[in-house]
CSV table of C-alpha atoms in Angstrom, one decimal:
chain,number,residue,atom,x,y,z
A,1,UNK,CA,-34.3,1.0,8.9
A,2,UNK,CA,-33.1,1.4,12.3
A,3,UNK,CA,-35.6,3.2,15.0
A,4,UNK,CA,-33.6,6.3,16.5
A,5,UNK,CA,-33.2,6.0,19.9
A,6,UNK,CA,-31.8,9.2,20.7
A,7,UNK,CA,-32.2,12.9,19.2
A,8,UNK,CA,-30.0,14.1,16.6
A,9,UNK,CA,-27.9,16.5,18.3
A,10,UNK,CA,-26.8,13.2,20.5
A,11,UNK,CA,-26.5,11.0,17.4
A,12,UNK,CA,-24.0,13.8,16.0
A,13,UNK,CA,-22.2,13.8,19.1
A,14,UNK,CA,-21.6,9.7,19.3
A,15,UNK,CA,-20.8,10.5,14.7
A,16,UNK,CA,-18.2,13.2,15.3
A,17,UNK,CA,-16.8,10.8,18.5
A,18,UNK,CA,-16.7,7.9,16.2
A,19,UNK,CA,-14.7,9.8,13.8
A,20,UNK,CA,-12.1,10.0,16.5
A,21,UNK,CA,-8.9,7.5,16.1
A,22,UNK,CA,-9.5,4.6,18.4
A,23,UNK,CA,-13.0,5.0,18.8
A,24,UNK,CA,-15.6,2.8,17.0
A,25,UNK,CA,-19.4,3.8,17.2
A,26,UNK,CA,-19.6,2.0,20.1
A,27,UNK,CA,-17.3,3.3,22.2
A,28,UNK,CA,-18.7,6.6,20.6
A,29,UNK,CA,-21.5,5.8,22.2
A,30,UNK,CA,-20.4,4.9,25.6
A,31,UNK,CA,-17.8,8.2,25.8
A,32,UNK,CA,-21.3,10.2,24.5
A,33,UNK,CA,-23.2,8.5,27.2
A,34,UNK,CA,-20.6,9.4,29.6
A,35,UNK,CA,-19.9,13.1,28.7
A,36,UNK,CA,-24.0,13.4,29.1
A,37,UNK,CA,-24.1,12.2,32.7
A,38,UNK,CA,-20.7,14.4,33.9
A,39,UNK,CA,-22.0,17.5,31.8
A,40,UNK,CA,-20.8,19.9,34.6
A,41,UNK,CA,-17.6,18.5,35.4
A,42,UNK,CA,-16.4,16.9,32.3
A,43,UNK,CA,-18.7,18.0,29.0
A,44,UNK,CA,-18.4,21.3,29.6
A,45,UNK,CA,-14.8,22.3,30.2
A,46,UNK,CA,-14.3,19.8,27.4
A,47,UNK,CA,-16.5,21.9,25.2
A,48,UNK,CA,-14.5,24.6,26.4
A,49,UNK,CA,-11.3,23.0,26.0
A,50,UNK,CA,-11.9,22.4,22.3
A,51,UNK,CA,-13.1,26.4,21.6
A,52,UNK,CA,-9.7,27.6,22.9
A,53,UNK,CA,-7.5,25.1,21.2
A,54,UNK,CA,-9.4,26.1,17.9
A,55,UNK,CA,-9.2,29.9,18.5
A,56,UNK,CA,-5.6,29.3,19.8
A,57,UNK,CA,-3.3,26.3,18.6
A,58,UNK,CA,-1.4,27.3,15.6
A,59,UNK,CA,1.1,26.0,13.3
A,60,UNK,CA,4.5,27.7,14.3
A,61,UNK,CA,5.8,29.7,11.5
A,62,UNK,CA,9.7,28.3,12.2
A,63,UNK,CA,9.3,24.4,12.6
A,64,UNK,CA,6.0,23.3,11.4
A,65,UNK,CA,5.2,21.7,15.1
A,66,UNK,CA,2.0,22.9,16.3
A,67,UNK,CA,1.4,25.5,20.0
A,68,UNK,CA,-0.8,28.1,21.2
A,69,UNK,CA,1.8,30.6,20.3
A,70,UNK,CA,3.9,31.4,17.4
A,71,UNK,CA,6.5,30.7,17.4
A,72,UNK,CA,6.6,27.4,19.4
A,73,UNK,CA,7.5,27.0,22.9
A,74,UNK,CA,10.4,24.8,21.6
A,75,UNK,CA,11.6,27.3,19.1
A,76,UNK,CA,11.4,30.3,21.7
A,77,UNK,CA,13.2,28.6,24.7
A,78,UNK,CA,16.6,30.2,24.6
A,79,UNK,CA,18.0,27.0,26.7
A,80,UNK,CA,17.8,24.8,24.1
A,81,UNK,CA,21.1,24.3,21.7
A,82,UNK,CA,20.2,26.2,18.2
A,83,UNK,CA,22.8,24.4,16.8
A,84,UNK,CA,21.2,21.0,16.3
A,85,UNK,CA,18.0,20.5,14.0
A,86,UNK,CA,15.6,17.3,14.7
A,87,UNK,CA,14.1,16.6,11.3
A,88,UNK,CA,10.9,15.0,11.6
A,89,UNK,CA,7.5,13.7,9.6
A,90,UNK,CA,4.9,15.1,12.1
A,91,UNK,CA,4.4,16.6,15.2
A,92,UNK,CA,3.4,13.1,16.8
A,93,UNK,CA,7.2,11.9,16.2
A,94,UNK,CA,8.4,15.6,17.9
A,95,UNK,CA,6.6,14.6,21.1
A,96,UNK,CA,7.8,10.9,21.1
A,97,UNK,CA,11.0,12.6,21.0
A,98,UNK,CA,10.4,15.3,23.3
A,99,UNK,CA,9.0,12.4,25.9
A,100,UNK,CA,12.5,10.0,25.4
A,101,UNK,CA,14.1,13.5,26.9
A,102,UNK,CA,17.2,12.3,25.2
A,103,UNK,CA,17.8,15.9,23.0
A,104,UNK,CA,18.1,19.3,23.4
A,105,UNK,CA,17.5,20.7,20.2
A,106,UNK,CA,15.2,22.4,18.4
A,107,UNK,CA,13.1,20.8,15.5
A,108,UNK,CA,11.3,21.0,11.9
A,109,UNK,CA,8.3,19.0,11.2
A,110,UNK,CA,8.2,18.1,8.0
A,111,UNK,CA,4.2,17.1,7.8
A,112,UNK,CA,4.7,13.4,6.1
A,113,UNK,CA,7.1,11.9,4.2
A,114,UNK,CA,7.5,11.9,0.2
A,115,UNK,CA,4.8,9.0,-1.2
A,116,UNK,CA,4.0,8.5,-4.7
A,117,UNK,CA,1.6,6.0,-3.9
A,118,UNK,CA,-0.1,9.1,-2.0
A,119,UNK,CA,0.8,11.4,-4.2
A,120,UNK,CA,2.7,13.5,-1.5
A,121,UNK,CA,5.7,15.4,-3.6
A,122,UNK,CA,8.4,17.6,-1.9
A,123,UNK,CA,6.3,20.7,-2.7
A,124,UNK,CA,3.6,19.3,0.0
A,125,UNK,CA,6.3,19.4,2.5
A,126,UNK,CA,8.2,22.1,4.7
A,127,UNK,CA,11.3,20.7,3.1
A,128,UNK,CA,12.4,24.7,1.8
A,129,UNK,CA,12.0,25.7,4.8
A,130,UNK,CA,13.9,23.2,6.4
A,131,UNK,CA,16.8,24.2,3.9
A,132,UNK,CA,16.5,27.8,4.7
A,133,UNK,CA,17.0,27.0,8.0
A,134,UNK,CA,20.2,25.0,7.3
A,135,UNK,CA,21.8,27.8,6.3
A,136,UNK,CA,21.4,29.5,9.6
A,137,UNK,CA,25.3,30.1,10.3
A,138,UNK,CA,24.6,29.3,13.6
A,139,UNK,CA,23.5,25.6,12.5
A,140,UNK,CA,25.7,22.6,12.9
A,141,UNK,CA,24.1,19.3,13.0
A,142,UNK,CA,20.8,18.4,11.4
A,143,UNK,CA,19.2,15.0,12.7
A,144,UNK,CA,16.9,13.2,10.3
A,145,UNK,CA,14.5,11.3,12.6
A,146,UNK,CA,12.7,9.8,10.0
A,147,UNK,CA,10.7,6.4,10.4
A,148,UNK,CA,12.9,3.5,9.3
A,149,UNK,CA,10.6,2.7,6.0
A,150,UNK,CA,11.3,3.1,2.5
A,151,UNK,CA,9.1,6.3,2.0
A,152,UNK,CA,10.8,7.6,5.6
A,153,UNK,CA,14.4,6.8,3.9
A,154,UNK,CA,14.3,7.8,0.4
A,155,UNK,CA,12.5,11.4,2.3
A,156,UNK,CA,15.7,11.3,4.1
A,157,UNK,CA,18.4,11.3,1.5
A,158,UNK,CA,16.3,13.5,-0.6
A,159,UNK,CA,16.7,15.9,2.5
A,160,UNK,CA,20.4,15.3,2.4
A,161,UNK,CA,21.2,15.8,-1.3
A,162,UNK,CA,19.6,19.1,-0.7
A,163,UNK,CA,21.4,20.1,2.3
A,164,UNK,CA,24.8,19.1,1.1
A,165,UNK,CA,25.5,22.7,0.3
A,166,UNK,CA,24.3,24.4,3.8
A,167,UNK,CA,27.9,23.1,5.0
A,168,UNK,CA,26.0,21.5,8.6
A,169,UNK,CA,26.5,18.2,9.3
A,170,UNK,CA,23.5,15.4,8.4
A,171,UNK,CA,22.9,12.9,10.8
A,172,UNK,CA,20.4,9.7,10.7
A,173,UNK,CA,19.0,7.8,13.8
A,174,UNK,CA,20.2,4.1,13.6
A,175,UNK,CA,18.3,0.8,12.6
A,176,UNK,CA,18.7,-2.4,14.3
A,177,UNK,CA,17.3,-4.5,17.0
A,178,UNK,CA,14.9,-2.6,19.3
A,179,UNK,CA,15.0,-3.2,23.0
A,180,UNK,CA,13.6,-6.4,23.5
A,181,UNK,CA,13.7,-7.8,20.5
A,182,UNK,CA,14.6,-11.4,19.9
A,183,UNK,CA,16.3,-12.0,17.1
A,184,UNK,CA,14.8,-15.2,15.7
A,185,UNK,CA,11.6,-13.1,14.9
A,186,UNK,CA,13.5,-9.8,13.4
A,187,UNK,CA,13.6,-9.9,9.6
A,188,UNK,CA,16.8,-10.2,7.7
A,189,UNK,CA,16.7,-6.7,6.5
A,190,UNK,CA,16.6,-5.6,10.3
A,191,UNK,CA,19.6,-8.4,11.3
A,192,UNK,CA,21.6,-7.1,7.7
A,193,UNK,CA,21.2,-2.9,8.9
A,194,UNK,CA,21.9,-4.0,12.8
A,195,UNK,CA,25.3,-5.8,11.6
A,196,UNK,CA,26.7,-3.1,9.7
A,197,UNK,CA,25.9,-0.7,12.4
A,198,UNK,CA,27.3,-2.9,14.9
A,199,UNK,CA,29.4,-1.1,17.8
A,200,UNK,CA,32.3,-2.1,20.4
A,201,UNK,CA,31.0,-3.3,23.5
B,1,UNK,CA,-12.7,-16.5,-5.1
B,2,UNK,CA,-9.0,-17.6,-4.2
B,3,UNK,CA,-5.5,-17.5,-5.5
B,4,UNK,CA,-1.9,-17.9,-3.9
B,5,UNK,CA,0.8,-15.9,-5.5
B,6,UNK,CA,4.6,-14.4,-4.3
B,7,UNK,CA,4.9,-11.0,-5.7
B,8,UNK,CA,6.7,-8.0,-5.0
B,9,UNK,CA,5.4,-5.1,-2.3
B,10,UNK,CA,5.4,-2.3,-4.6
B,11,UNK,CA,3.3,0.5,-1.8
B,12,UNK,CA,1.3,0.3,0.9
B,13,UNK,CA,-1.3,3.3,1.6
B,14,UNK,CA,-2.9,3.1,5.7
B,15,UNK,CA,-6.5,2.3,5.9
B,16,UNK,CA,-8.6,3.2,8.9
B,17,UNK,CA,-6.4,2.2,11.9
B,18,UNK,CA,-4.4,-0.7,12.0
B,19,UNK,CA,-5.4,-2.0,7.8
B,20,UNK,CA,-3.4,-1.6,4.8
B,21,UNK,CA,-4.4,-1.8,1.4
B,22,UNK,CA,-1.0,-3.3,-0.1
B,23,UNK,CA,0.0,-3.7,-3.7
B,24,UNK,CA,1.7,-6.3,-4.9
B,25,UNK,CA,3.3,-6.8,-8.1
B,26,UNK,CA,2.6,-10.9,-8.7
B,27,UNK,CA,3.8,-13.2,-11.5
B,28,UNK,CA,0.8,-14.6,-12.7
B,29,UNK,CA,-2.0,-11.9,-11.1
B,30,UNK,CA,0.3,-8.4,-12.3
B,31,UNK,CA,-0.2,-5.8,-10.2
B,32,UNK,CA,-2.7,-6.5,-7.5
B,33,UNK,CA,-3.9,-5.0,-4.6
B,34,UNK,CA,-5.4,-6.1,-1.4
B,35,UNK,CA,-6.7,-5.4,1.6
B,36,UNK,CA,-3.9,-6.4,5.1
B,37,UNK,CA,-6.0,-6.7,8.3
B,38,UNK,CA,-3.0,-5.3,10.7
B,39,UNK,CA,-0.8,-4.1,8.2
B,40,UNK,CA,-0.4,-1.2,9.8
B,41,UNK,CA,0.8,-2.5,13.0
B,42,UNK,CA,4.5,-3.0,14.4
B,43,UNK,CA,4.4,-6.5,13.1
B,44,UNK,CA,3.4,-6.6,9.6
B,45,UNK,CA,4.9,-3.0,8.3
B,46,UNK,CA,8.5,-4.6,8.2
B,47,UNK,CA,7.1,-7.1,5.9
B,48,UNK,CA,4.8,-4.7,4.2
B,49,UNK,CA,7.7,-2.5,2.6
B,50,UNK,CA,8.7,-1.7,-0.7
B,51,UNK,CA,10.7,-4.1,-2.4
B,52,UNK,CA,10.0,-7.1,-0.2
B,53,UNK,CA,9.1,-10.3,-1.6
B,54,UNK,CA,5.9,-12.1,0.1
B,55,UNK,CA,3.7,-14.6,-0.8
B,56,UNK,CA,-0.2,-13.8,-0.9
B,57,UNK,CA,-3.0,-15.5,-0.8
B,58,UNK,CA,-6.3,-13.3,-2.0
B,59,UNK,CA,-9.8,-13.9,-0.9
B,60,UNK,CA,-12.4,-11.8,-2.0
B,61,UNK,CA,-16.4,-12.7,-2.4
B,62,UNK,CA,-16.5,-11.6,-5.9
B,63,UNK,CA,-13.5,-11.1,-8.5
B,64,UNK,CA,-14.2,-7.2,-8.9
B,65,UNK,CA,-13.8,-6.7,-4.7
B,66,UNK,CA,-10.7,-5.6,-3.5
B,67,UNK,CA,-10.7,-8.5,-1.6
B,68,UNK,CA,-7.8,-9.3,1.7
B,69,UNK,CA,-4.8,-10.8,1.2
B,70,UNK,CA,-2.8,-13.0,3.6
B,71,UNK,CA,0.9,-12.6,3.6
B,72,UNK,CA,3.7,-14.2,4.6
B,73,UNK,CA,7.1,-13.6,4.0
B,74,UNK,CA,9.9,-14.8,1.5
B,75,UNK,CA,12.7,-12.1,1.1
B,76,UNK,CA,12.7,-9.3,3.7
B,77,UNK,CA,15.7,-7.4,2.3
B,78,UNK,CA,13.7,-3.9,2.5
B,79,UNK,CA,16.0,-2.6,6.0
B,80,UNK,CA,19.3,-3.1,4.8
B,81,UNK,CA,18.2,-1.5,1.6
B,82,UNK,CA,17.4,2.0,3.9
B,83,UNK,CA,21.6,2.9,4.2
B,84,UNK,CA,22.2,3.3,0.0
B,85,UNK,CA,20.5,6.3,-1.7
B,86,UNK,CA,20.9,4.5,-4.9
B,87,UNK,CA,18.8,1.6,-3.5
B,88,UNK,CA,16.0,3.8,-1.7
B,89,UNK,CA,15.7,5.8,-5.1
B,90,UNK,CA,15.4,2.7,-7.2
B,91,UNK,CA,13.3,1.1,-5.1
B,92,UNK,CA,11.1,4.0,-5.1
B,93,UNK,CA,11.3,4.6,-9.0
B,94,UNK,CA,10.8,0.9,-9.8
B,95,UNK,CA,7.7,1.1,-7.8
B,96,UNK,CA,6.4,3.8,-9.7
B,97,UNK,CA,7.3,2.5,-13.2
B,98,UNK,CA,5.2,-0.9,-12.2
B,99,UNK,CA,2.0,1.7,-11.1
B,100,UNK,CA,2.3,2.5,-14.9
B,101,UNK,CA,0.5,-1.1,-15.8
B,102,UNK,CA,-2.5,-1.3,-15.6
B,103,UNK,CA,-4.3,-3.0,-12.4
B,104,UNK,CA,-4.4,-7.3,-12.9
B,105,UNK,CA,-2.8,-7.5,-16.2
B,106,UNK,CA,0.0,-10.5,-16.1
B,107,UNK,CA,3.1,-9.1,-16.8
B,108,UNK,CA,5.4,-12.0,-16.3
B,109,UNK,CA,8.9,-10.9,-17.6
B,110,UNK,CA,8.3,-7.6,-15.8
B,111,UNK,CA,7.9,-9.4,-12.8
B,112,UNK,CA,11.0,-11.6,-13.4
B,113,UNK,CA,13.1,-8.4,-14.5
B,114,UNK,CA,12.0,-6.4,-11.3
B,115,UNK,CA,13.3,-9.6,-8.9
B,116,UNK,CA,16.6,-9.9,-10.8
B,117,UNK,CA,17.2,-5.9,-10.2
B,118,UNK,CA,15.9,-6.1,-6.8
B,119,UNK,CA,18.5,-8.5,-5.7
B,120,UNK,CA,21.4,-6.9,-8.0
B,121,UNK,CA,20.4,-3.0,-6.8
B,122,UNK,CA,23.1,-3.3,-4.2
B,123,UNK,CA,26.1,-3.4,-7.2
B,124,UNK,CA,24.8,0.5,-8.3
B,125,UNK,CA,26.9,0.0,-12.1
B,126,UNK,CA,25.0,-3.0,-12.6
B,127,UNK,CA,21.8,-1.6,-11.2
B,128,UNK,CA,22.1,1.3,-13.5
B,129,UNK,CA,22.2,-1.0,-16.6
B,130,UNK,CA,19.4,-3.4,-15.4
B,131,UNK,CA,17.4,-0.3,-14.6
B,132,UNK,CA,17.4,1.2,-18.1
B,133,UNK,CA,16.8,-2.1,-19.5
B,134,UNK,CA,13.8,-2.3,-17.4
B,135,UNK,CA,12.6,1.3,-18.5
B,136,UNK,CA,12.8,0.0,-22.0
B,137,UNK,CA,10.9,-3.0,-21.1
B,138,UNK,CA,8.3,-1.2,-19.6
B,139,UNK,CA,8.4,0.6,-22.9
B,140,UNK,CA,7.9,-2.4,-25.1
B,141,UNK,CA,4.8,-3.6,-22.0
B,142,UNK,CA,3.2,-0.5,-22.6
B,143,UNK,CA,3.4,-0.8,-26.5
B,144,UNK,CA,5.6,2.0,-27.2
B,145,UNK,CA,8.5,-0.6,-28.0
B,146,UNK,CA,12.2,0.7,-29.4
B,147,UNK,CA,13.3,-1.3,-32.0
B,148,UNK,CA,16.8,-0.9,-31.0
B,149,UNK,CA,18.2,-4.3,-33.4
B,150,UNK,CA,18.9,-3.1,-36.7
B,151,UNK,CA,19.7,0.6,-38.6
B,152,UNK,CA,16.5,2.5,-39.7
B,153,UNK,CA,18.3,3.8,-42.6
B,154,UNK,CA,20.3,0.9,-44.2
B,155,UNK,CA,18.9,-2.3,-42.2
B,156,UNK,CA,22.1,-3.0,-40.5
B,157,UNK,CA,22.9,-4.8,-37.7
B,158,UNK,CA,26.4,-3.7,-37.1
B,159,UNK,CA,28.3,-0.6,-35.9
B,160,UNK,CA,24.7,0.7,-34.3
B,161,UNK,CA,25.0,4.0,-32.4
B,162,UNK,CA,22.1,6.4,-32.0
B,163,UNK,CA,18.6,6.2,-31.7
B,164,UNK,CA,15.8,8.7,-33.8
B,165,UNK,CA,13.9,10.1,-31.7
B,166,UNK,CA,10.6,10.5,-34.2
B,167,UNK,CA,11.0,6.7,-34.6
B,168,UNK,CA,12.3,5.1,-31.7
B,169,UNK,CA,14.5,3.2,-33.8
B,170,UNK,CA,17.9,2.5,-33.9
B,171,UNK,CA,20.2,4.0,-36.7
B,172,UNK,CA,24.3,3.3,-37.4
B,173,UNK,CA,27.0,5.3,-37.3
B,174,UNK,CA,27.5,5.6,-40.9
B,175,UNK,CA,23.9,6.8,-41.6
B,176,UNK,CA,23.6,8.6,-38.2
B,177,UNK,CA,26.7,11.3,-39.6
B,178,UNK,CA,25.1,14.3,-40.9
B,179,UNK,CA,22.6,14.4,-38.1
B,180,UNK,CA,24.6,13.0,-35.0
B,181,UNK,CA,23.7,16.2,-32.7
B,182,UNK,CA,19.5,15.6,-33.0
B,183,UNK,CA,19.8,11.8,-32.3
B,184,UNK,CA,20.2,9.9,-28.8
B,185,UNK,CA,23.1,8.0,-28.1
B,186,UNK,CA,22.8,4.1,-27.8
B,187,UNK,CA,24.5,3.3,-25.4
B,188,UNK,CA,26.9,0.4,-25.9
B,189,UNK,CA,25.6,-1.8,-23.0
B,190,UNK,CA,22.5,-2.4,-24.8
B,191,UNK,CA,24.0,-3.9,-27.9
B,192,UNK,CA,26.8,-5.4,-26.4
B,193,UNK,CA,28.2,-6.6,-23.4
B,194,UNK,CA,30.6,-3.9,-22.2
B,195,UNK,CA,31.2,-2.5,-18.5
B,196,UNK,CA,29.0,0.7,-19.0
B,197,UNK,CA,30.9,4.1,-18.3
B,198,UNK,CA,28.9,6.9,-16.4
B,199,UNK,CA,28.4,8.6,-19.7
B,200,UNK,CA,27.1,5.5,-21.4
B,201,UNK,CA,24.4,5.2,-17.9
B,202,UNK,CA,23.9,9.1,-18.5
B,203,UNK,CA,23.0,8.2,-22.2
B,204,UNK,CA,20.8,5.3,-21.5
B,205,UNK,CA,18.7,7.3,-18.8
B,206,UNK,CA,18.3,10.3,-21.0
B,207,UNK,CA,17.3,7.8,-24.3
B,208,UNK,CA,14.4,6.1,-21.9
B,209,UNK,CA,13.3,9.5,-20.1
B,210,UNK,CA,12.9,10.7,-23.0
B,211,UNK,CA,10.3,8.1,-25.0
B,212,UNK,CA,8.5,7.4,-21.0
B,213,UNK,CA,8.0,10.7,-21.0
B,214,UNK,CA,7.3,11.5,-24.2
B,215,UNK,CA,4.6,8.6,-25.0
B,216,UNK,CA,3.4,7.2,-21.4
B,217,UNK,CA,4.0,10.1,-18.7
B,218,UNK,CA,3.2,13.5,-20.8
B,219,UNK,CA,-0.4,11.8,-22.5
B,220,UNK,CA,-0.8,10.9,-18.3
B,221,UNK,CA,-0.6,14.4,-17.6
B,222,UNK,CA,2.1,13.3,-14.6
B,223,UNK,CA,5.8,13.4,-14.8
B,224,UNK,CA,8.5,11.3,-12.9
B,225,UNK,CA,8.8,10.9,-9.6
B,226,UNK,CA,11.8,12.7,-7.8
B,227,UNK,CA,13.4,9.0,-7.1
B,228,UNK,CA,14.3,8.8,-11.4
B,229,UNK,CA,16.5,11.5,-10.9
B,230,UNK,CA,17.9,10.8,-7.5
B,231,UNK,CA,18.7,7.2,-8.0
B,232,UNK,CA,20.6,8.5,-11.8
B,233,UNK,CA,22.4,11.2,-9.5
B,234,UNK,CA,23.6,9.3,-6.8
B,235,UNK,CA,24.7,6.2,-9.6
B,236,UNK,CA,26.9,8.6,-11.2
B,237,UNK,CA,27.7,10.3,-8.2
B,238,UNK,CA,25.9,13.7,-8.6
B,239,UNK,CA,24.0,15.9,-6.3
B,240,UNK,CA,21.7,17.2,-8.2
B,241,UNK,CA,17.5,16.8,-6.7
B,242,UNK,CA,15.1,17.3,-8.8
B,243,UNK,CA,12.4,19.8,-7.6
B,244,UNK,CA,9.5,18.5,-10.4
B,245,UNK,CA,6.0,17.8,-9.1
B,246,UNK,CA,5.9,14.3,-7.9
């Protein structure tokens, strides 16, 4: 067995650190090693940090995305156009989103997509509330912005049989060659979607 | 130990980081799974989608490990199958009906059945047809077979219409009369070959759902997935969802 070489409240730090994504036990290590030397400037705001996002951050009642208030900054900002809905898996796809400042909507985060490999059935998912919110008169467009796989897709026309009542238009983001992509490595899958949703130039 | 195989991606569940733990349905090795180094990433996860055909070789230290597979492609037709709900549905629902074998049993046919309707799922009529043929197949795989060739009743061949449901067999016209309204239609698709009518799919559908549910789901304690019902409704051009537990 392996000689400690630190005490165990610093061997729980570098565990919990390692449990973060992109971090290994090493690097655990090395951000532990590093929070311990900048303990005034860096550990403890950081400790801080951590105890108001866990008394404060919420998940907002309307969309699913997740804010220290409730609801959400982007539900409660009057300048953005209620009439579009952005549909998507998680809250990581929202800020992609929000960071391509291409839309002025407001979203729903749906919290996955449907797997049955996973086990993850319509009733895990906000997908009610996204239909009550369809029916919003003052809805028009809903946007599924759903990832471009088969679990992502069949989520996605599951979504629209359901809203085909709420009378709003149902919109999907289009597949086909990503920027810089050459097309002798795309698959013919990719090449097949990108000709059909060819465009005049 | 080491085999090479092409099979079918059937799902692919995220492990740690950038791995995926795939499973494949193979001809000779059933229904497999395996650990992807980098399936997760950008470049693998096209490859790694339902539906896709890919050849894989499996390494593993001892037969019982999970071992890692090496894949490469063969038919990548899982993006233009995204547009069609039909397609996404049956992709989904033919998935889920191969999770009903059990792990590295050979299944050949079912294998050879779930190409053929992979590459006809585009046409939905014909993909309707070859669906409930595979639902009975899975049937017969499972050991809960319809006998769906001759009457129960007189031993006929001909003139064959409904199906008993206590016996799963088939039963003709004639001897089907006085109890026509507890029997399931056979559809004539699967005793001929006739272009199939939405009430003929409807018929087929509701004679399979019934025995898979009845003798392989319900004994399970699951029921099916949403994608049965979606790919049946958007095939005959309903809107009906379910809202069943997956």
């Amino acid at each position: 067995m392996p000689k400690a070489t630190a005490g165990p409240e610093i061997e729980r730090l570098i565990q919990l650190l390692a449990r973060l994504p992109g971090l290994g036990p090493r690097s655990a290590r090395r951000a532990a090693l590093h929070l311990i030397k900048k303990r005034e400037p860096l550990m403890a705001p950081l400790a801080a940090a951590l105890q108001t996002a866990i008394d404060k951050i919420e998940v907002c009642r309307t969309c699913g995305n997740i804010d220290s208030q409730n609801p959400c900054t982007v539900c409660t900002d009057p300048r953005r156009d209620p009439s579009v809905i952005v549909v998507v898996a998680d809250v990581a796809d929202l800020w992609a989103l929000e960071r391509a400042e291409v839309l002025n909507a407001r979203y729903h985060v749906l919290g996955g997509t449907l797997s049955p490999l996973d086990g993850i059935g319509p009733q895990d998912l906000t997908i009610d509330a996204l239909v009550s919110r369809a029916h919003d008169p003052a809805v028009k467009e809903i946007i599924v912005a759903l990832n471009a796989t088969v679990d992502g897709q069949t989520t996605a026309h599951y979504i629209t049989d359901l809203l085909h009542d709420a009378g709003v238009a149902v919109t999907r983001l289009a597949h086909g060659v990503p920027v810089g992509g050459e097309l002798d490595y795309l698959d013919e899958g990719t090449l097949s979607a990108a000709i059909r949703s060819r465009t005049p130039l | 130990m080491e085999w090479t195989d092409d099979g079918i991606v059937l799902g692919t569940r995220r492990h740690g980081e950038s791995s995926a733990i795939v499973e494949v349905m193979t001809r000779a090795h059933g229904r497999h799974l395996g650990l992807v180094r980098g399936g997760s990433g950008s470049r693998l996860r096209p490859m790694l989608q339902p539906g896709n055909t890919v050849r894989v070789v499996w390494r593993a230290r001892l037969d019982e490990h999970l071992g890692n597979y090496a894949v490469e492609p063969l038919r990548l037709h899982g993006a233009s199958q995204l547009a069609a709900s039909h397609v996404v549905y049956g992709v989904t629902h033919l998935a889920a009906l191969c999770r009903l074998l059990p792990e590295r049993d050979p299944h050949p046919e079912v294998h050879d059945h779930l190409t053929s309707i992979l590459d006809q799922l585009d046409e939905p009529r014909i993909a309707a047809v070859e669906m409930v043929r595979f639902e009975l197949q899975m049937l017969a795989e499972l050991g809960f077979g319809l006998d769906l060739g001759s009457c129960a009743a007189t031993g006929s061949e001909d003139d064959l219409g409904y199906v008993s449901p206590k016996s799963g067999r088939a039963v003709s016209r004639v001897a089907a009369a006085p109890w026509q309204d507890r029997l399931f239609r056979l559809p004539a698709f699967l005793s001929a070959a006739v272009a199939p009518s939405s009430e003929d799919i409807a018929d087929g559908f509701a004679l399979t759902g019934y025995f898979l549910a009845r003798h392989v789901l319900e004994p399970r304690g699951i029921a099916f997935a949403d994608a049965r019902e979606g790919f049946v409704a958007a095939i005959l051009g309903r809107r009906s969802v379910a809202r069943s537990a997956q």
